[in-house]
Coordinates of C-alpha atoms in Angstrom, one line a residue:
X1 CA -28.5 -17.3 0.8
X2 CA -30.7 -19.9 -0.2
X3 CA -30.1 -23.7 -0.7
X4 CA -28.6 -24.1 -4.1
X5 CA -26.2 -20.7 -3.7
X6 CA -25.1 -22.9 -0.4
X7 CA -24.7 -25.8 -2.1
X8 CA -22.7 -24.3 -5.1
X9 CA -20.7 -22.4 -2.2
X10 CA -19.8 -25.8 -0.5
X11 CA -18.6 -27.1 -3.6
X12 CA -16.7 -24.8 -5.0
X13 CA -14.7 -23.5 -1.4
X14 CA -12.0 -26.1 -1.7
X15 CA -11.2 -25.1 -5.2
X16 CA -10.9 -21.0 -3.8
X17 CA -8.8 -21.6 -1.0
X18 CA -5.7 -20.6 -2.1
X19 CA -1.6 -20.0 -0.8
X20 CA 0.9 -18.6 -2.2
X21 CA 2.7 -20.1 -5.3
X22 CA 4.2 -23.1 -5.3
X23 CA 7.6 -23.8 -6.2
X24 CA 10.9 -26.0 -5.3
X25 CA 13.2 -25.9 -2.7
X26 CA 16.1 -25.5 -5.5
X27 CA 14.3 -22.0 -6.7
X28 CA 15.3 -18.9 -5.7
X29 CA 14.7 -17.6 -2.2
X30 CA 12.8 -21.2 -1.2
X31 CA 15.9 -22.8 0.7
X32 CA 15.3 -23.7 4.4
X33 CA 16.9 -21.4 6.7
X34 CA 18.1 -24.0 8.5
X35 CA 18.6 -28.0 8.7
X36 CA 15.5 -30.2 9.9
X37 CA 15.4 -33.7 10.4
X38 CA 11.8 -34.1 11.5
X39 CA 8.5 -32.9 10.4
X40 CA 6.2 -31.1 13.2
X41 CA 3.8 -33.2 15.3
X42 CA 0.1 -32.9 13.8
X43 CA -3.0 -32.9 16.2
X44 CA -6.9 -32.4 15.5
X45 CA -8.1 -30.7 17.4
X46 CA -11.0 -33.1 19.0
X47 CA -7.8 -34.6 20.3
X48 CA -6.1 -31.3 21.1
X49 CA -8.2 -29.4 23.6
X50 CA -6.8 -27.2 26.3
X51 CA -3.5 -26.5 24.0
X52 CA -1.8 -23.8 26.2
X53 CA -1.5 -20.5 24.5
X54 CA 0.2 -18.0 26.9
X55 CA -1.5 -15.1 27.6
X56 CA -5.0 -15.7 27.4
X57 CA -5.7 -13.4 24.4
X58 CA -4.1 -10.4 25.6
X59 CA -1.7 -8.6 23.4
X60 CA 2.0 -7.9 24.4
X61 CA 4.3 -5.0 23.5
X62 CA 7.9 -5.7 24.5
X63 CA 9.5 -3.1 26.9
X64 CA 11.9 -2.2 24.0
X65 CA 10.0 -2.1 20.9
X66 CA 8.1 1.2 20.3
X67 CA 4.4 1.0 19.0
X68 CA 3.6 2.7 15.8
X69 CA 0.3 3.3 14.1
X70 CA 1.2 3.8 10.2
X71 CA 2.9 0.2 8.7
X72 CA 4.4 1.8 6.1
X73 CA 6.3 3.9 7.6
X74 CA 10.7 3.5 7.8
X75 CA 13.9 5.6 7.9
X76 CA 14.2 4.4 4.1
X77 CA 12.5 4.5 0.8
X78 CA 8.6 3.8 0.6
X79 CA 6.5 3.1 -1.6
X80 CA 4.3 5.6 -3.5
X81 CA 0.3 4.8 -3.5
X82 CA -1.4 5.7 -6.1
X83 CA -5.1 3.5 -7.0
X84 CA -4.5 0.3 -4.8
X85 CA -5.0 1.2 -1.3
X86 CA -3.1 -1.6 0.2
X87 CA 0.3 0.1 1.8
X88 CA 3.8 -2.1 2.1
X89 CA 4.4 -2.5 5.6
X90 CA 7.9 -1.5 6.0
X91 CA 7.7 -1.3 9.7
X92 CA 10.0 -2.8 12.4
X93 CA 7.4 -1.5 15.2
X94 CA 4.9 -3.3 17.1
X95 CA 2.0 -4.6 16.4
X96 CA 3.5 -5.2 12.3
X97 CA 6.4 -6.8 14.5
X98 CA 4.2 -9.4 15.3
X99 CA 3.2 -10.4 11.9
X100 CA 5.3 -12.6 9.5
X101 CA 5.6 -15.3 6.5
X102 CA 4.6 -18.9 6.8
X103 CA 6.8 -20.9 4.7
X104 CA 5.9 -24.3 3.9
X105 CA 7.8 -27.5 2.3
X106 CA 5.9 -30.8 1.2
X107 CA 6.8 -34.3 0.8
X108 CA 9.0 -33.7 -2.1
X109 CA 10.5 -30.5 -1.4
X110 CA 7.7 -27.8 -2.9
X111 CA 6.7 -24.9 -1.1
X112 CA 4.5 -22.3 -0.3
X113 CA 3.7 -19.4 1.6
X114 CA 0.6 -18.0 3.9
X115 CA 0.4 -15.4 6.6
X116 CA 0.7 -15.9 10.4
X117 CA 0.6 -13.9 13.2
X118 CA 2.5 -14.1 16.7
X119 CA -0.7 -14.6 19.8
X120 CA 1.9 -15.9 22.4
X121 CA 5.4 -16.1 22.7
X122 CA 5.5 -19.2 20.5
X123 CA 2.4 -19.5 19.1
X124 CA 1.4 -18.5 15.7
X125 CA -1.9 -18.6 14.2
X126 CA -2.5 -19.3 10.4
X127 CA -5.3 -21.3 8.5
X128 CA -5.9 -25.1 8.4
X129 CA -5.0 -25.0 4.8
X130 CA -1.7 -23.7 5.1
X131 CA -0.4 -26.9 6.6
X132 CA -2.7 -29.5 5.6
X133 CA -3.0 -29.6 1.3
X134 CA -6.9 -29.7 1.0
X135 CA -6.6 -31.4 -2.3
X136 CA -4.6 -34.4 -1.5
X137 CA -4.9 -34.7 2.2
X138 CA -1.3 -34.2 3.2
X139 CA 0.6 -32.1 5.9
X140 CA 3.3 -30.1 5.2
X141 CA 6.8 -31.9 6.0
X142 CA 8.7 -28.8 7.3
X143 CA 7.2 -25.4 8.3
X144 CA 9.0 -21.8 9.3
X145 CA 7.9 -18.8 10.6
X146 CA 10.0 -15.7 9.3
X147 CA 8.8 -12.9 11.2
X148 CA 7.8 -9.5 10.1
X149 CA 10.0 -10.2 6.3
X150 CA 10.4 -6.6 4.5
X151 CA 11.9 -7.3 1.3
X152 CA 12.8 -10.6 2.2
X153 CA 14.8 -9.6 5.0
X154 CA 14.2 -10.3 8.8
X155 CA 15.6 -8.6 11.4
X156 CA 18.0 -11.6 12.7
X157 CA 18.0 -14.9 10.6
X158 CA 18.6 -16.6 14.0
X159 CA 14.6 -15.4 14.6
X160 CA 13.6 -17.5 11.7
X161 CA 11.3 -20.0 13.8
X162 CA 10.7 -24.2 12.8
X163 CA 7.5 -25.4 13.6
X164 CA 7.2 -28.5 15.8
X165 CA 3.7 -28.8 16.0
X166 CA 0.5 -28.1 14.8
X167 CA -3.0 -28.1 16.1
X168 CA -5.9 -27.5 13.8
X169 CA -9.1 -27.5 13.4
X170 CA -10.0 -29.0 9.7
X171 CA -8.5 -31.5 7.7
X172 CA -10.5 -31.2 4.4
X173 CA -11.6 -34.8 4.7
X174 CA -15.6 -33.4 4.3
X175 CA -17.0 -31.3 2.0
X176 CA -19.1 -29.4 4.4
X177 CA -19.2 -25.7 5.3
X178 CA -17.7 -26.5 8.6
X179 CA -14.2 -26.9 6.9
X180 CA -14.6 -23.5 6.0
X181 CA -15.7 -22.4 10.0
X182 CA -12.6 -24.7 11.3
X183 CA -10.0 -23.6 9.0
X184 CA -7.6 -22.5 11.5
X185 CA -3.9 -24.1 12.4
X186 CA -2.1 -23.2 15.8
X187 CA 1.8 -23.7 15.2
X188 CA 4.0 -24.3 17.8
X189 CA 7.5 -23.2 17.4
X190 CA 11.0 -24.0 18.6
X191 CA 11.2 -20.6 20.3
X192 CA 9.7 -17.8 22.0
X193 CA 10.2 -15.1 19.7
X194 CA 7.2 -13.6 20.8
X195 CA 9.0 -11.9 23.6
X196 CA 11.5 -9.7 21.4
X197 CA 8.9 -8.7 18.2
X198 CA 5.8 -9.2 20.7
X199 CA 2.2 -10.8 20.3
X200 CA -1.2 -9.8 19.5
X201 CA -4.3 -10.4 21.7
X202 CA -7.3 -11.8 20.2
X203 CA -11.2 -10.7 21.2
X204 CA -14.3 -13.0 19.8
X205 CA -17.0 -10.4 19.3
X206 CA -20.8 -11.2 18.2
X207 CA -21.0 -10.9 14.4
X208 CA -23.1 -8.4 14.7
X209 CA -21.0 -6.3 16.3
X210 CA -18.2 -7.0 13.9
X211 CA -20.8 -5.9 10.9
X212 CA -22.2 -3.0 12.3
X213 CA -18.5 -1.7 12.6
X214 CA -18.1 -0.9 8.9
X215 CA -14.5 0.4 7.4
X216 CA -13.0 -0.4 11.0
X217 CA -10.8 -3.3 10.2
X218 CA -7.2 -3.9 9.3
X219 CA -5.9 -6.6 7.3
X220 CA -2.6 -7.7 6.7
X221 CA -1.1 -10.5 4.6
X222 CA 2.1 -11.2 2.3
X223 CA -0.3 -11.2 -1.0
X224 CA 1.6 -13.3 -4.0
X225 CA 0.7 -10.0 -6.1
X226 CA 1.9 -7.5 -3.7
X227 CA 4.1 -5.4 -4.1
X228 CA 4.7 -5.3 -7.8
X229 CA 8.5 -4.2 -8.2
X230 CA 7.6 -3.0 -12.2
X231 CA 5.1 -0.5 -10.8
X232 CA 6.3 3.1 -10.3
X233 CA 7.7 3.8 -6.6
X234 CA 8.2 0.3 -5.9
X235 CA 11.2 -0.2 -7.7
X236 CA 13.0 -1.0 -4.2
X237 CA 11.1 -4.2 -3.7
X238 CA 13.8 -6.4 -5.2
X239 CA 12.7 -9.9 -3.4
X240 CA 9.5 -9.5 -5.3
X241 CA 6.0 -10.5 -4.2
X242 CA 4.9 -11.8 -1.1
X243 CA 8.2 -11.2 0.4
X244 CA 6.6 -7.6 2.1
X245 CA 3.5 -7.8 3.7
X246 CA 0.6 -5.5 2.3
X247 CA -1.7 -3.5 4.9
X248 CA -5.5 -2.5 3.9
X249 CA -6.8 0.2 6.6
X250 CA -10.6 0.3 6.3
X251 CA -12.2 -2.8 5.2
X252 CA -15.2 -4.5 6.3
X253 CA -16.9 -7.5 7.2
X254 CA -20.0 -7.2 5.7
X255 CA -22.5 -10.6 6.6
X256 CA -22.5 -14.1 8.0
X257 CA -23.6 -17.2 6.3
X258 CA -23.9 -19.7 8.5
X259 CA -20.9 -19.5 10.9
X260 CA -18.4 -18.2 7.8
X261 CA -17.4 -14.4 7.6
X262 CA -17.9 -12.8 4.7
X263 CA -15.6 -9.8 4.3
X264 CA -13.7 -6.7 1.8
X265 CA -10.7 -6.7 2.4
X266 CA -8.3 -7.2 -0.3
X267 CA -6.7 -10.7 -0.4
X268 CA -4.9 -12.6 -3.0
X269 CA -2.4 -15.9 -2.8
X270 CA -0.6 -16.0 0.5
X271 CA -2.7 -13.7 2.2
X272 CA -4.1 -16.7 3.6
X273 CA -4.2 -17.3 7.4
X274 CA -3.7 -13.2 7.3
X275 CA -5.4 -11.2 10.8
X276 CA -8.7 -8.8 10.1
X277 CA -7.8 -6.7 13.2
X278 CA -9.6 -4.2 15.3
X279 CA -8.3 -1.1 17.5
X280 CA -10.2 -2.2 20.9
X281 CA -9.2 0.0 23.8
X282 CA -6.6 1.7 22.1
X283 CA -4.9 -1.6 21.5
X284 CA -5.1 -4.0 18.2
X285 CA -7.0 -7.2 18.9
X286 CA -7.2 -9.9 15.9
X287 CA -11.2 -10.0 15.3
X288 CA -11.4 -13.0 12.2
X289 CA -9.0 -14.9 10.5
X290 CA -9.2 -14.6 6.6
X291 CA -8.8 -18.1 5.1
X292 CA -10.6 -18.0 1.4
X293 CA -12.2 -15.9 -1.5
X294 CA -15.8 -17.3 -3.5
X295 CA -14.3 -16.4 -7.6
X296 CA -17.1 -16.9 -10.1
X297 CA -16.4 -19.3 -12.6
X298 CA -17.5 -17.9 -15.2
X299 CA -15.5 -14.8 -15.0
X300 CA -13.2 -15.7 -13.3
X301 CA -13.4 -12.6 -11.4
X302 CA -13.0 -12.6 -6.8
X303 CA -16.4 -11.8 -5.5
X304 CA -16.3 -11.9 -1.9
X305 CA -14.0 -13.1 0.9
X306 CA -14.1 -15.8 3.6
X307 CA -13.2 -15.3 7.2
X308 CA -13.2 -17.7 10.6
X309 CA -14.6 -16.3 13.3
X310 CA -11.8 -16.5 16.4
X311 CA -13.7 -17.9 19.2
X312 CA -12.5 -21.2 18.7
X313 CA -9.0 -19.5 20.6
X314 CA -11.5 -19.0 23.5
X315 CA -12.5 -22.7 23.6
X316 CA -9.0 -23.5 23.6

């Protein structure tokens, strides 16, 4: 990549980033769960080292929740694939258990969505720009983790999670690339639901190692496009996008660019913050964190995807 391609990179990530839609609290399907009266505590992480994250990057399947391989599969309807080789993932089984819906409220009561994913028993991990607006500089006045949402349903309603604070790594004040290498958010929550739908581990492999893997990665994320209820076999999916998670088995990272990830998998709108995981061992380990896509402008058509690299969790 040479100097101008950076530079129109640079200038052009905060524009890319992107979350789910936004919409009011008195839409449909944006209520709170439940009552909060304050928002979570924010913390940069310069002031934030040595944040405790239980279980030092190792995963953890509770006793009573079987492990399954295939996220799309349940004892109900699925969906029928056809071209698009994302997959709903309709299952209640660890590791998918793990994985759920950020759900985000500002200042006056709009919201959005992203993707986050249990690595403790009350830690999620997401992107920078999931709880800190990277256009005007504000954080996000009420946050909630709804774990592993099918349809808009979780298992228990009592699960859904408030976030009480936040440690991240970026917060959009420059216009460097390094926004793009530190956009990452810890959130902690108001309990450890961690130990009934369990957690995944984390391993920070050389880049490249993590290119020389090709078609060996996993990405999950509740995509604003995905699923589309008007499509043929996934009529079922009444809540409507980015209320089921999407799964692509196979994609890649393909190159880094000067600490950023550059990856394949398919993301859209509120698969931001989403895992790119990796079977290590038998056992799935989150490898990157996807946090933007590079559109041309002209086209208007995605050309590539952004990633973080994850040992910043080892630094922790």
């Amino acid at each position: 990549m040479n100097v101008k391609s950076i530079a129109v990179l640079t200038a052009a990530l905060l524009s890319v980033i992107t979350v789910g839609t936004w919409y009011r609290v008195d839409a449909q399907n944006t209520q709170p769960t439940t009552q909060k009266t304050s928002a979570p505590k924010y913390t940069n992480i310069r002031n934030g080292k040595g944040f405790p994250i239980k279980g030092g990057g190792n995963a953890f399947q509770p006793p009573n929740l079987p492990q399954s391989n295939k996220p799309d599969e349940s004892e109900g309807k699925r969906g029928i694939i056809g071209w698009d080789d994302r997959v709903p993932m309709l299952s209640r089984r660890y590791p998918w258990s793990a994985i759920g819906r950020v759900q985000g409220f500002d200042r006056q009561g709009k919201g959005y969505h992203c993707t986050g994913t249990l690595i403790s028993d009350d830690v999620v991990l997401t992107n920078a720009h999931c709880v800190i607006n990277p256009e005007t500089g504000q954080f996000s006045q009420r946050i909630q983790f709804l774990p592993n949402v099918i349809n808009g349903q979780v298992t228990n309603r009592d699960d859904v999670a408030e976030v009480t604070e936040v440690v991240y790594g970026t917060d959009f004040s420059g216009s460097g690339l390094e926004n793009q290498v530190n956009d990452w958010a810890l959130l902690k929550l108001d309990q450890p639901i961690g130990l009934k739908y369990g957690y995944l581990g984390w391993k920070a492999l050389p880049s490249s190692t993590l290119i020389r893997n090709q078609g060996k990665y996993i990405f999950v994320g509740y995509s604003g496009d995905f699923p589309n209820n008007n499509r043929k076999g996934y009529e079922f999916f009444t809540a409507g996008p980015g209320w089921t998670a999407s799964v692509q088995n196979g994609c890649s990272i393909v190159r880094e660019e000067r600490g950023v990830l550059f990856h394949d998998c398919d993301t859209t709108g509120g698969s931001s913050g989403g895992a790119i995981i990796a079977i290590i061992g038998g056992q799935p380990r989150i490898v990157a964190l996807n946090n933007a896509e590079i559109v041309n402008q002209r086209t208007g058509q995605g050309l590539i995807n952004l990633a973080v690299k994850i040992d910043f969790l080892d630094r922790l």
